[in-house]
Coordinates of N, CA, C and O in Angstrom, one line a residue:
F1 N -94.5 -194.8 -46.2 CA -92.9 -195.1 -46.6 C -91.9 -193.7 -46.9 O -91.3 -193.7 -45.8
M2 N -92.8 -192.6 -47.2 CA -92.4 -191.2 -46.9 C -91.9 -190.9 -45.7 O -91.1 -190.2 -45.5
F3 N -92.8 -191.5 -44.3 CA -92.3 -191.1 -42.9 C -91.0 -191.7 -42.7 O -90.1 -191.0 -42.2
L4 N -91.1 -192.8 -43.2 CA -89.6 -193.9 -42.6 C -88.3 -192.9 -43.4 O -87.2 -193.3 -43.0
W5 N -88.8 -192.1 -44.6 CA -87.7 -192.0 -45.5 C -87.1 -190.8 -45.3 O -86.0 -190.4 -45.2
S6 N -88.5 -189.9 -44.7 CA -88.0 -188.4 -44.1 C -87.6 -188.8 -42.9 O -86.6 -187.7 -42.5
F7 N -88.0 -189.2 -42.0 CA -87.3 -189.6 -40.5 C -85.8 -189.7 -40.6 O -84.9 -189.1 -40.1
G8 N -85.6 -191.2 -41.4 CA -84.2 -191.4 -42.0 C -82.8 -190.2 -42.4 O -82.5 -190.0 -42.2
F9 N -84.0 -189.2 -43.3 CA -83.6 -188.4 -44.4 C -82.8 -187.2 -43.3 O -82.0 -187.1 -43.3
I10 N -83.9 -187.0 -42.6 CA -83.0 -185.9 -41.5 C -82.4 -186.2 -40.4 O -81.5 -185.5 -40.2
G11 N -82.3 -187.4 -39.9 CA -81.3 -187.7 -38.9 C -80.3 -187.9 -39.7 O -78.9 -187.7 -39.1
A12 N -79.9 -188.1 -41.3 CA -78.9 -188.5 -41.6 C -78.0 -187.0 -42.3 O -76.8 -186.6 -41.9
I13 N -79.1 -186.0 -42.0 CA -78.6 -184.4 -42.4 C -78.1 -184.0 -41.0 O -76.9 -183.5 -41.3
C14 N -78.7 -184.6 -39.8 CA -78.0 -184.0 -39.0 C -76.6 -184.7 -38.7 O -75.1 -184.2 -38.0
F15 N -76.5 -186.3 -38.9 CA -75.1 -186.8 -38.8 C -74.5 -185.9 -39.7 O -73.0 -185.8 -39.1
M16 N -74.4 -185.8 -40.6 CA -73.9 -185.6 -42.2 C -72.8 -183.9 -41.5 O -71.8 -183.5 -41.5
I17 N -74.2 -183.5 -40.6 CA -73.4 -182.0 -40.2 C -72.4 -181.7 -39.3 O -71.4 -181.3 -38.9
I18 N -72.9 -182.8 -38.3 CA -72.0 -183.2 -37.3 C -70.3 -183.7 -37.9 O -69.4 -183.2 -37.2
A19 N -70.7 -184.5 -38.8 CA -69.3 -185.0 -39.4 C -68.5 -183.8 -40.1 O -67.4 -183.9 -39.6
M20 N -69.5 -182.6 -40.4 CA -68.8 -181.5 -40.7 C -67.9 -181.1 -40.0 O -66.8 -181.0 -40.0
C21 N -68.5 -180.7 -38.9 CA -68.0 -179.9 -38.2 C -66.4 -180.8 -37.1 O -65.8 -180.0 -36.8
G22 N -66.9 -182.3 -37.6 CA -65.4 -182.9 -36.6 C -64.9 -182.7 -37.7 O -63.5 -182.6 -37.3
V23 N -64.9 -182.8 -39.0 CA -63.8 -182.4 -40.2 C -63.5 -181.0 -40.5 O -62.1 -180.7 -40.0
F24 N -64.0 -179.6 -39.9 CA -63.7 -178.4 -39.5 C -62.5 -178.5 -38.7 O -61.3 -178.0 -38.6
W25 N -62.9 -178.8 -37.4 CA -62.2 -179.1 -36.3 C -61.0 -179.7 -36.8 O -59.8 -179.5 -36.3
Y26 N -60.8 -181.2 -37.1 CA -60.0 -182.0 -37.5 C -58.4 -181.5 -38.4 O -57.4 -181.5 -38.1
W27 N -59.1 -181.0 -39.5 CA -58.7 -180.3 -40.0 C -58.0 -178.7 -40.5 O -58.4 -178.0 -41.2
S28 N -58.7 -178.4 -39.3 CA -57.9 -176.9 -39.1 C -56.1 -176.7 -39.2 O -55.6 -177.3 -39.0
N29 N -55.9 -175.2 -39.0 CA -54.7 -175.0 -39.5 C -53.7 -175.4 -38.4 O -54.2 -175.3 -37.5
P30 N -52.4 -176.0 -38.9 CA -51.4 -176.6 -37.6 C -51.2 -175.3 -37.4 O -50.7 -174.7 -37.6
G31 N -50.5 -175.6 -35.8 CA -50.1 -174.7 -34.9 C -51.7 -174.0 -34.1 O -51.8 -173.1 -33.7
D32 N -53.0 -173.8 -34.7 CA -54.2 -173.2 -34.3 C -54.3 -174.2 -32.9 O -54.0 -175.0 -32.8
D33 N -55.1 -173.6 -32.4 CA -55.5 -174.2 -31.0 C -56.6 -174.9 -31.0 O -57.8 -174.8 -30.3
K34 N -57.2 -175.6 -32.6 CA -58.1 -176.4 -33.1 C -59.4 -175.6 -32.6 O -60.4 -175.8 -32.4
T35 N -59.5 -174.4 -33.0 CA -60.8 -174.1 -33.4 C -61.5 -173.9 -34.5 O -60.9 -173.5 -35.7
P36 N -62.9 -174.5 -34.6 CA -63.7 -174.5 -35.8 C -63.8 -173.1 -36.3 O -63.9 -172.4 -35.8
P37 N -64.1 -172.9 -38.2 CA -64.8 -171.6 -38.4 C -66.1 -171.2 -37.2 O -66.7 -171.8 -36.8
E38 N -65.8 -169.8 -37.5 CA -66.9 -169.4 -37.0 C -68.3 -169.6 -37.5 O -68.6 -170.1 -38.5
N39 N -69.8 -170.2 -36.9 CA -70.6 -170.6 -37.4 C -70.9 -172.2 -38.2 O -71.0 -172.3 -38.9
S40 N -69.7 -172.9 -37.2 CA -69.5 -174.4 -37.9 C -70.7 -174.8 -38.3 O -70.6 -175.8 -39.2
V41 N -71.4 -175.1 -37.6 CA -72.9 -176.0 -37.9 C -73.7 -174.9 -38.8 O -73.8 -176.2 -40.2
C42 N -73.8 -174.3 -39.1 CA -74.5 -173.3 -40.5 C -73.4 -173.6 -41.6 O -74.2 -173.8 -42.9
V43 N -72.2 -173.4 -41.3 CA -71.3 -173.5 -42.6 C -71.5 -175.1 -43.0 O -71.5 -175.7 -44.3
G44 N -71.5 -176.0 -41.9 CA -71.6 -177.9 -41.9 C -73.1 -177.7 -43.2 O -73.4 -178.4 -43.8
F45 N -74.0 -177.2 -42.3 CA -75.7 -177.2 -43.0 C -75.4 -176.6 -44.8 O -76.2 -177.5 -45.5
G46 N -74.6 -175.8 -44.6 CA -74.8 -175.2 -45.9 C -74.1 -176.2 -47.1 O -74.2 -176.0 -48.2
L47 N -72.7 -176.8 -46.2 CA -71.7 -177.7 -47.3 C -73.0 -178.9 -47.8 O -73.1 -179.2 -49.0
V48 N -74.1 -179.6 -46.4 CA -74.7 -180.6 -46.9 C -75.6 -180.3 -47.8 O -76.0 -181.2 -48.6
M49 N -76.5 -179.0 -47.7 CA -77.4 -178.6 -48.5 C -77.3 -178.7 -50.4 O -77.6 -178.7 -50.5
K50 N -75.8 -178.1 -50.2 CA -75.2 -177.4 -51.5 C -74.5 -178.8 -52.2 O -74.8 -179.5 -53.5
Y51 N -74.0 -179.6 -51.6 CA -73.4 -180.6 -52.3 C -73.3 -182.0 -52.0 O -73.3 -183.1 -52.5
H52 N -74.2 -182.6 -50.4 CA -73.9 -183.4 -50.0 C -75.5 -184.1 -50.0 O -75.8 -185.4 -49.2
L53 N -76.8 -183.3 -50.7 CA -77.8 -184.1 -50.6 C -78.4 -185.2 -51.2 O -78.8 -186.0 -50.9
G54 N -77.9 -185.6 -51.8 CA -77.7 -186.7 -52.7 C -77.4 -187.7 -52.2 O -78.1 -189.2 -52.3
T55 N -76.4 -187.8 -51.2 CA -75.3 -188.6 -50.8 C -76.4 -189.0 -49.5 O -76.8 -189.9 -49.0
V56 N -77.0 -188.3 -49.0 CA -77.9 -188.4 -47.8 C -79.1 -189.0 -48.0 O -79.7 -189.9 -47.5
A57 N -79.5 -188.8 -49.1 CA -80.7 -189.1 -49.8 C -80.8 -190.4 -50.0 O -81.6 -191.0 -49.8
L58 N -79.5 -190.8 -50.8 CA -79.3 -192.0 -50.9 C -79.3 -193.3 -49.7 O -79.4 -194.1 -50.0
G59 N -78.0 -192.7 -48.6 CA -78.0 -193.5 -47.7 C -79.4 -193.6 -47.0 O -79.8 -194.7 -46.6
S60 N -79.7 -192.7 -46.9 CA -81.7 -193.0 -45.7 C -82.6 -193.6 -46.8 O -83.3 -194.3 -46.3
L61 N -82.6 -194.1 -48.4 CA -83.4 -194.2 -49.0 C -83.0 -195.8 -48.9 O -84.2 -196.6 -48.6
I62 N -81.7 -196.3 -48.6 CA -81.7 -197.7 -48.5 C -81.7 -198.1 -47.2 O -82.4 -198.8 -47.2
V63 N -82.2 -197.4 -46.3 CA -82.6 -198.0 -44.8 C -83.8 -197.5 -44.7 O -84.1 -198.6 -44.5
A64 N -84.7 -196.6 -45.9 CA -85.5 -196.6 -45.2 C -86.4 -197.6 -46.1 O -87.8 -198.9 -45.7
L65 N -85.7 -198.7 -47.3 CA -86.5 -200.3 -47.8 C -86.4 -201.0 -47.2 O -87.4 -201.7 -47.4
I66 N -85.6 -201.2 -46.2 CA -85.0 -202.1 -45.3 C -86.5 -202.2 -44.2 O -87.4 -202.9 -43.7
Q67 N -86.3 -200.9 -43.9 CA -87.5 -200.8 -42.9 C -88.7 -201.1 -43.1 O -90.1 -201.3 -43.0
L68 N -89.5 -200.4 -44.6 CA -90.6 -200.5 -45.1 C -90.5 -202.1 -45.0 O -91.9 -202.9 -45.0
A69 N -89.3 -203.0 -45.9 CA -89.6 -204.2 -45.4 C -89.8 -205.0 -44.4 O -90.9 -205.9 -44.4
R70 N -89.3 -204.6 -43.0 CA -89.9 -204.9 -42.2 C -91.6 -204.7 -41.5 O -92.1 -205.5 -41.1
V71 N -91.5 -203.6 -42.0 CA -92.5 -203.1 -41.8 C -93.8 -204.4 -42.7 O -94.6 -204.5 -41.9
I72 N -94.0 -204.4 -43.4 CA -94.6 -205.3 -44.3 C -94.9 -206.6 -43.8 O -96.2 -207.2 -43.7
L73 N -93.5 -207.2 -43.5 CA -93.2 -208.2 -42.8 C -93.9 -208.7 -41.5 O -94.8 -209.5 -41.2
A74 N -94.1 -207.7 -40.7 CA -95.1 -207.3 -39.6 C -96.3 -207.8 -39.9 O -97.0 -208.0 -39.0
I75 N -96.9 -206.7 -40.9 CA -98.0 -206.5 -40.9 C -98.8 -208.1 -42.0 O -99.7 -208.7 -41.2
V76 N -97.8 -208.9 -42.6 CA -98.2 -210.0 -42.9 C -98.3 -211.1 -41.6 O -99.2 -212.2 -41.6
E77 N -97.6 -210.6 -40.4 CA -97.5 -211.6 -39.6 C -98.8 -211.3 -38.9 O -99.5 -212.5 -38.6
Q78 N -99.4 -210.1 -38.6 CA -100.0 -209.6 -37.7 C -101.6 -210.2 -38.4 O -102.5 -210.9 -38.1
R79 N -101.9 -210.3 -39.9 CA -103.0 -210.7 -40.6 C -102.8 -212.0 -40.3 O -104.0 -212.5 -40.6
M80 N -101.6 -213.1 -40.9 CA -102.1 -214.1 -40.4 C -102.7 -214.8 -39.1 O -103.0 -215.5 -39.0
K81 N -102.1 -214.1 -38.1 CA -102.3 -214.3 -36.6 C -104.2 -213.9 -36.4 O -104.3 -214.4 -36.0
E82 N -104.6 -212.8 -37.3 CA -105.9 -212.5 -37.1 C -106.6 -213.7 -37.9 O -108.0 -213.7 -37.4
V83 N -106.1 -214.2 -38.8 CA -107.2 -215.6 -39.5 C -106.9 -216.9 -38.7 O -107.3 -217.1 -38.7
G84 N -105.7 -216.7 -38.3 CA -105.0 -218.1 -37.5 C -104.7 -219.0 -38.2 O -104.8 -220.4 -38.1
E85 N -104.3 -218.6 -39.2 CA -103.2 -219.5 -39.9 C -101.8 -219.4 -39.7 O -101.0 -220.0 -40.7
R86 N -101.5 -219.8 -38.4 CA -100.4 -219.4 -38.1 C -99.7 -220.3 -37.0 O -99.7 -220.6 -36.4
T87 N -99.0 -220.9 -38.0 CA -98.5 -222.5 -37.5 C -96.9 -222.0 -37.1 O -96.5 -221.0 -36.8
D88 N -96.8 -223.3 -36.0 CA -95.1 -222.8 -35.4 C -93.7 -222.9 -36.8 O -93.2 -221.8 -36.5
A89 N -94.5 -223.3 -37.7 CA -93.4 -222.8 -38.7 C -93.1 -221.5 -39.0 O -92.2 -221.4 -39.5
A90 N -94.5 -221.3 -39.1 CA -94.7 -220.0 -39.9 C -94.4 -218.9 -38.9 O -93.6 -217.9 -39.3
K91 N -94.6 -219.3 -37.3 CA -94.2 -218.1 -36.9 C -92.4 -218.1 -36.4 O -91.7 -216.9 -36.4
F92 N -91.9 -219.0 -36.9 CA -90.4 -219.3 -37.0 C -89.9 -218.6 -37.9 O -88.6 -217.9 -37.8
L93 N -90.1 -218.7 -38.8 CA -90.0 -218.2 -40.6 C -90.2 -216.5 -39.7 O -89.2 -215.9 -40.6
F94 N -91.1 -216.3 -39.7 CA -90.8 -214.8 -39.5 C -90.4 -213.7 -38.3 O -90.1 -213.3 -39.1
K95 N -90.4 -215.0 -37.3 CA -89.4 -214.0 -36.5 C -87.4 -214.2 -37.0 O -87.1 -213.5 -37.0
C96 N -87.1 -215.4 -38.1 CA -86.1 -215.8 -38.7 C -86.0 -214.1 -39.4 O -85.0 -213.5 -39.6
L97 N -86.9 -214.4 -40.4 CA -86.9 -213.0 -41.1 C -86.8 -211.5 -40.8 O -85.9 -210.8 -41.3
Q98 N -87.4 -211.7 -39.7 CA -87.2 -210.2 -38.6 C -86.0 -209.9 -38.0 O -85.4 -209.3 -38.1
C99 N -85.1 -211.2 -37.6 CA -84.0 -211.1 -37.0 C -83.0 -210.7 -38.1 O -82.1 -209.7 -38.1
C100 N -83.2 -211.4 -39.1 CA -82.4 -211.2 -40.8 C -82.5 -209.9 -41.3 O -81.3 -208.7 -41.3
L101 N -83.9 -208.9 -41.4 CA -83.5 -207.9 -41.7 C -83.3 -206.8 -40.5 O -82.8 -205.5 -41.0
A102 N -83.7 -207.4 -39.2 CA -83.0 -206.0 -38.5 C -81.6 -206.1 -38.6 O -80.6 -205.1 -38.4
Y103 N -80.9 -207.5 -38.5 CA -79.6 -207.2 -38.2 C -79.1 -206.6 -40.1 O -78.2 -205.7 -39.9
L104 N -79.3 -206.6 -41.1 CA -79.6 -206.1 -42.3 C -79.4 -204.5 -42.1 O -78.3 -203.9 -42.4
E105 N -80.4 -204.1 -41.6 CA -81.0 -202.6 -41.2 C -79.7 -202.0 -40.2 O -78.9 -201.0 -40.7
R106 N -79.0 -202.7 -39.5 CA -78.1 -202.4 -38.5 C -76.8 -202.5 -38.9 O -75.8 -201.3 -38.9
V107 N -76.2 -203.3 -40.2 CA -75.3 -203.5 -40.5 C -75.3 -202.2 -41.5 O -74.2 -201.2 -42.2
V108 N -76.5 -201.5 -42.7 CA -76.3 -200.6 -43.5 C -76.7 -200.0 -42.9 O -75.5 -198.3 -43.2
K109 N -76.9 -199.2 -41.3 CA -76.7 -197.7 -40.9 C -75.3 -198.0 -40.3 O -75.1 -196.5 -40.6
F110 N -74.4 -198.8 -40.0 CA -73.3 -198.7 -39.9 C -72.3 -198.3 -40.9 O -71.4 -197.5 -40.6
I111 N -72.5 -199.1 -42.1 CA -72.0 -198.3 -43.4 C -72.3 -196.9 -43.5 O -71.5 -196.5 -44.2
N112 N -73.7 -196.7 -43.7 CA -73.9 -195.2 -44.0 C -73.3 -194.4 -43.3 O -72.8 -193.4 -43.9
K113 N -73.0 -194.3 -41.7 CA -72.4 -193.6 -41.1 C -71.2 -193.4 -41.3 O -71.0 -192.5 -41.5
N114 N -70.4 -194.1 -41.5 CA -69.2 -194.4 -41.7 C -68.8 -193.8 -43.1 O -68.0 -193.2 -43.3
G115 N -69.8 -194.4 -44.0 CA -69.9 -193.6 -45.8 C -70.1 -191.9 -45.6 O -69.2 -191.2 -45.5
Y116 N -70.8 -191.7 -44.2 CA -70.7 -190.0 -44.3 C -69.9 -189.6 -44.0 O -69.7 -188.2 -44.3
I117 N -69.0 -189.9 -42.8 CA -68.0 -189.1 -42.3 C -66.7 -189.2 -43.7 O -66.2 -188.1 -43.5
M118 N -66.6 -190.0 -44.3 CA -65.9 -190.5 -45.6 C -65.9 -189.4 -46.5 O -65.4 -188.9 -47.2
C119 N -67.4 -189.4 -46.6 CA -67.8 -188.1 -47.3 C -67.6 -187.1 -47.0 O -66.8 -185.8 -48.4
A120 N -68.2 -186.6 -45.9 CA -67.2 -185.4 -45.4 C -65.7 -185.3 -45.4 O -65.1 -183.9 -45.4
M121 N -65.0 -186.1 -45.4 CA -63.5 -185.9 -45.5 C -63.2 -186.0 -46.7 O -62.3 -185.0 -47.0
Q122 N -63.5 -186.4 -47.6 CA -63.3 -186.3 -49.0 C -63.9 -185.7 -50.0 O -63.7 -184.9 -50.6
G123 N -65.2 -185.3 -49.8 CA -66.4 -184.8 -50.6 C -66.8 -185.5 -51.8 O -66.9 -185.2 -52.9
T124 N -66.9 -187.2 -51.7 CA -66.9 -188.2 -52.8 C -68.3 -188.3 -53.0 O -68.8 -187.8 -51.7
N125 N -68.8 -189.2 -53.7 CA -70.0 -189.8 -53.6 C -70.5 -190.5 -52.8 O -69.6 -191.3 -52.2
F126 N -71.8 -191.0 -51.9 CA -72.1 -192.0 -51.4 C -71.3 -193.3 -51.7 O -71.3 -193.6 -50.9
I127 N -71.7 -193.8 -52.9 CA -71.0 -195.0 -53.2 C -69.4 -195.6 -53.0 O -69.3 -195.9 -51.9
E128 N -69.2 -194.5 -53.5 CA -67.4 -194.0 -52.9 C -67.2 -193.9 -52.0 O -66.3 -194.8 -51.3
S129 N -67.8 -193.3 -50.8 CA -67.5 -193.5 -49.7 C -67.6 -194.1 -49.1 O -66.7 -194.5 -47.7
A130 N -68.8 -195.2 -49.2 CA -69.3 -196.0 -48.3 C -68.1 -197.2 -48.5 O -68.0 -198.0 -47.9
R131 N -67.5 -197.1 -49.6 CA -67.0 -198.4 -50.0 C -65.7 -198.0 -50.0 O -64.7 -198.8 -49.1
D132 N -65.2 -196.7 -49.5 CA -63.7 -196.4 -48.9 C -64.1 -196.8 -47.6 O -62.9 -196.9 -46.7
A133 N -64.9 -196.4 -46.8 CA -65.1 -196.4 -45.5 C -65.2 -198.3 -45.0 O -64.5 -198.1 -43.9
L134 N -65.5 -198.7 -45.9 CA -65.6 -200.3 -45.4 C -64.5 -201.1 -46.1 O -64.0 -202.0 -45.1
N135 N -63.7 -200.5 -46.8 CA -62.1 -201.0 -47.0 C -61.6 -200.6 -45.8 O -60.7 -201.3 -45.4
L136 N -61.6 -199.5 -45.4 CA -60.8 -199.3 -44.5 C -61.6 -199.8 -43.1 O -60.2 -200.0 -42.0
L137 N -62.4 -200.2 -42.8 CA -63.1 -201.2 -41.3 C -62.4 -202.1 -41.8 O -62.0 -202.6 -40.5
T138 N -62.3 -203.2 -42.9 CA -62.0 -203.8 -42.8 C -60.4 -204.3 -43.2 O -59.8 -205.2 -42.1
A139 N -59.9 -203.1 -43.3 CA -58.7 -203.4 -43.4 C -58.2 -203.5 -41.7 O -56.9 -203.7 -41.4
N140 N -58.4 -202.6 -41.0 CA -58.0 -202.3 -39.5 C -59.8 -203.1 -38.9 O -59.6 -202.2 -37.6
A141 N -60.0 -204.1 -39.0 CA -61.1 -204.9 -37.9 C -60.8 -204.9 -36.4 O -61.6 -204.8 -36.0
L142 N -59.7 -205.3 -36.5 CA -59.1 -205.6 -35.1 C -59.1 -204.0 -34.5 O -59.4 -204.4 -33.3
S143 N -58.5 -203.4 -34.7 CA -58.5 -202.5 -34.0 C -60.0 -201.8 -33.8 O -60.1 -200.8 -33.1
V144 N -60.8 -201.2 -35.1 CA -62.4 -201.0 -34.8 C -62.8 -201.8 -33.8 O -63.6 -201.3 -32.8
G145 N -62.8 -202.9 -33.7 CA -63.4 -204.1 -33.1 C -62.8 -203.7 -31.6 O -63.7 -204.0 -30.4
A146 N -62.1 -203.6 -30.7 CA -60.9 -203.2 -29.7 C -61.7 -201.6 -29.4 O -62.4 -201.8 -28.2
V147 N -61.8 -201.1 -30.1 CA -62.4 -199.6 -29.8 C -63.4 -199.4 -29.3 O -64.4 -199.0 -28.8
T148 N -64.9 -200.3 -30.9 CA -65.9 -200.3 -30.2 C -66.5 -200.9 -29.0 O -67.0 -200.4 -28.1
I149 N -65.7 -202.5 -28.4 CA -66.0 -202.7 -27.4 C -65.4 -202.0 -26.2 O -66.3 -201.9 -25.2
I150 N -64.5 -201.2 -26.2 CA -63.6 -200.1 -24.9 C -65.0 -199.1 -25.0 O -65.3 -198.7 -24.2
S151 N -65.3 -198.5 -26.2 CA -65.9 -197.5 -26.0 C -67.7 -197.9 -25.5 O -68.2 -197.3 -25.0
E152 N -67.9 -199.1 -25.5 CA -69.1 -199.7 -24.9 C -69.0 -199.7 -23.7 O -70.0 -199.0 -23.0
Y153 N -67.9 -200.1 -23.0 CA -68.0 -200.2 -21.7 C -67.7 -199.1 -20.8 O -68.3 -198.6 -19.3
V154 N -67.2 -198.4 -21.5 CA -66.8 -196.5 -20.9 C -68.6 -196.0 -21.3 O -69.0 -195.7 -20.1
M155 N -69.1 -196.2 -22.2 CA -70.6 -195.5 -21.8 C -71.6 -196.3 -21.3 O -72.2 -195.4 -20.5
M156 N -71.5 -197.5 -21.0 CA -72.5 -198.3 -19.9 C -71.5 -197.8 -18.5 O -72.3 -197.5 -17.5
F157 N -70.6 -198.0 -18.1 CA -70.0 -198.0 -17.1 C -70.0 -196.2 -16.1 O -69.2 -196.0 -15.3
G158 N -70.0 -195.4 -17.5 CA -69.2 -193.8 -17.4 C -68.1 -193.5 -17.4 O -67.1 -192.9 -16.8

């Protein structure tokens, strides 16, 4: 469990630092040539360590708990396979549970990333930032969907 949480925690810190750098650039002084502050990565790292460590820890904890549930489910499935007590219904049930947990993990990661961005912009806590991000995404669902689909094609075809 600690490996999952630590791995997610480090990844979330990196994402939050990148979000901070984006905030520095986007909200630079009007009329500037959009130059971020000197050492913006170091400044972002300092802000994350000083003010947003709890946000990153909570977001990565939620994802780690879902991943732990997936690992436990895979272990139980493997044990049942070794014992030979795996019926077709059990196989179907395990596949459905793995699929649901994988989907839940992806949704939570999506909400976390958008919550981290809102936290970098507003400086609010994780729950409030995630709620604001979710409200913003649902209010603009059509635009978000169109941009997501277009960006996937651009990334795929270069």
